[in-house]
Each structure stands twice: as structure tokens, then as C-alpha cells.
Amino acid sequence: MKSLKVLIVDDAKFICELVTKIISDAFPEAAVKAAFNGQEAQVLLISDEFDIILCDWEMPQMSGLEVLKWTRAQPQYKTVPFVMVTSRGEREYVLKAIHAGVNDYLGKPFSKEQLIQKMNKVLHKQKAPDVIQQAKAATMLVQEQQENVPPSKSVQKPKGMAYLRVKDQVYKCAIKDMSLKDVLVVVKNEGEFPRVLDQAVIDIEQLSGDSVARVNGFIQMVEAADVHINSAFINIRITLIDDDPDKMAHLSKYIASVR
């Protein structure tokens, strides 16, 4: 696609680099720029013109929803495709994004194919979101995001449990160790497990069971828990890439509660 200009907005540098590579491979003629927060995105959007915007929701200082609302208020960007890329898939979040004028919604973690499919979809429908279709769109997007949402928190979980989401797989895991930089978990060996450098989202449930910390990261290490070819369990280390103060405060409380 010639002269395609793409803006990526995400406070995680790893995600920006990953998305840039995927787009550059799929659209060799595309010009891709990245902003690491909402303010940087505003500067780029004012100084340049983009054909599509891929924006994270959870960012410090200025959220993706605020970026979306600001963008739609600019005459030149009222109909430019805007895709929200986030680990937030709850109905209330999807509805807020739709009412603010989002074109589509891509849940983290995502595959290369899913990202390109979303881009092709919105680029071939370059028009303002249809208000009449908002209810149907909300339902479809919620169903899509909920495919990877862990079971209800109403059932009390054992201490140190979490859910690791990588591509289309969800792994129930036990937390072995944790810091604000990484998490070491163990999962049952069922023949399928993540690969190193895969994008991941880990949902860490508080001991009280009343809240979940949903953190973005990537797979740093995968190894057998036992020195045996048929090891029953697999150790997985996830490097965290979020830089959200609220998430870090939540994780700090969790770490203090288990030590």
C-alpha cells in the first residue's frame, strides 16, 4: 500500500517496535511513526497527517480514550481509522471507545495476522463510525475480547494464581516469584506453551479476590521445571513492559502481601 502513514501510540517501547516491524513487513512502502504517550501523539498528529492510528488505552498522563476524543475533535481526523489496542476487553471499555468514535478494537496480546487483518478492515472502510450500528459493534467486540478473559473472580482462587494470555492461548499458572520488572510462573505441561519473545498479558489476582492487575509483557524464558524430558511443569518468566503508575502501585501491594 503506497504512501500509507501510520501512527502507533503506546507507552511500552517493546510494543511500538513490535508493531512497527509487523507493519513494515506487511506494507513495505508505509511510513510508521511512534509516540510513547498522548502528548507526543498530539504533536505528531498536528505536525503531520496520518492514514491510520493504532493507540493503546492504558497510558500514564493521557489515556488512549482521551487521545481518541481529542483526535475526533480535529477536523482532519474525524474519519481517519482509529484502532484501540489494549488488554481491556470489558464491555464498559468497549462501549466508551465506540461512543468516542473508535473504528475497531484489538485486544492484547495479538498476533501478526490479527493486526494486519484489523488494519486492512478499517482502511477499506474509511468513513466515520456508523452510530446506528454501535450496539451491534459493541456486542461483537465484547464477544471477541472475552474469548481470552479468565474465569469469573467470584470463585476464590488459591494464593499466587494468575492467568497468562499469549496469542489465542490462556494458561492458568501459579506465581513462583514476582517483582515490578518480571514475573516467574509455572504452568502445567500440556504439550503447548509460549515461545520466547511472544507478546503476553498476565492477569494477577489479588489475594482478596476483589481485583485483578492486568499487565503487559513478553516471554523472556521458557524452561522445564524438572530436569526431565517429560517434565510435568514448565517455568515461564514474563518481563513486564507497562509503565503505568496505577498498575505499579497495585503490583507493589500484591508483592508486599505475598512476602
Steps between C-alpha positions, in 0.01 A plus 500: 500500500679815378555803721309351792580706811451325833517640854556259792428632850616281791703570813668158466798534264498124439145515362585795274801314359300180451211675322741704286672183380171326422373797300830553318505134395136503386505848341857566378411846367341613826644781711463412868546736794466426872395711797561377855223705660195705412678833493757372251213366289333841494820668382543247218134518398519879475832509312421218259204317345438130560280244324447277804558523877574200724473608862538332839232571761693487826769767501616739773406871484264463203298188429427354158135602542608861551722477191204363304264778613761767422568348159133490405472869594756587229333565161768313304466188718124463536492197269858372512503133614576473873565157654516463877765242594468388861462220750175656621213300351219566748172618350513842669839574344392387155184712516692809610739461207218445251305804618818709477539403134737202490494295178614170646648335806799264516567310823846432640669266448444489124658312214655648187205368300244660731668840480524498119141377473376788716702753301371374166146498634496863616706632209243361257223672696631853531191673629364626829370229736131426436308601813208275403730198508661581837295251700583214261866601486521510878359150532737359239806669650414390852458140385833516318686638803333265749633190323826544694358636827573274798218334701291710735664632815196395706674173586781550750831406338799339676778731615731611223282404201489687170400463136752540219363592157722450197348527153186283508605294802415553868717325761399463862819539700645527849725792586842385623666839529421857407645849486402824329720394207401138440285207611604135523210256467458127460243336271400140448670340200214415265712490186454866408675795657612851394814581306774739607423862396128432454288797604303421818245632747494367857196541724614489863222458752529667838484273803167653599359403161344842452726636227732393222821664381515460122858557388663493157832330435690251287629148555862518610560136595336159460658198669411161643429519873667158543815373331303243305374476142153426632495778759144541628539876543654789307658815648425821313651840573308803374680835474256783576490798267224717649596840640164586655530641856160357601601152387834525675329606824261206468787259440698643791210426736471149361873433540494627858204276581674178390841562657 
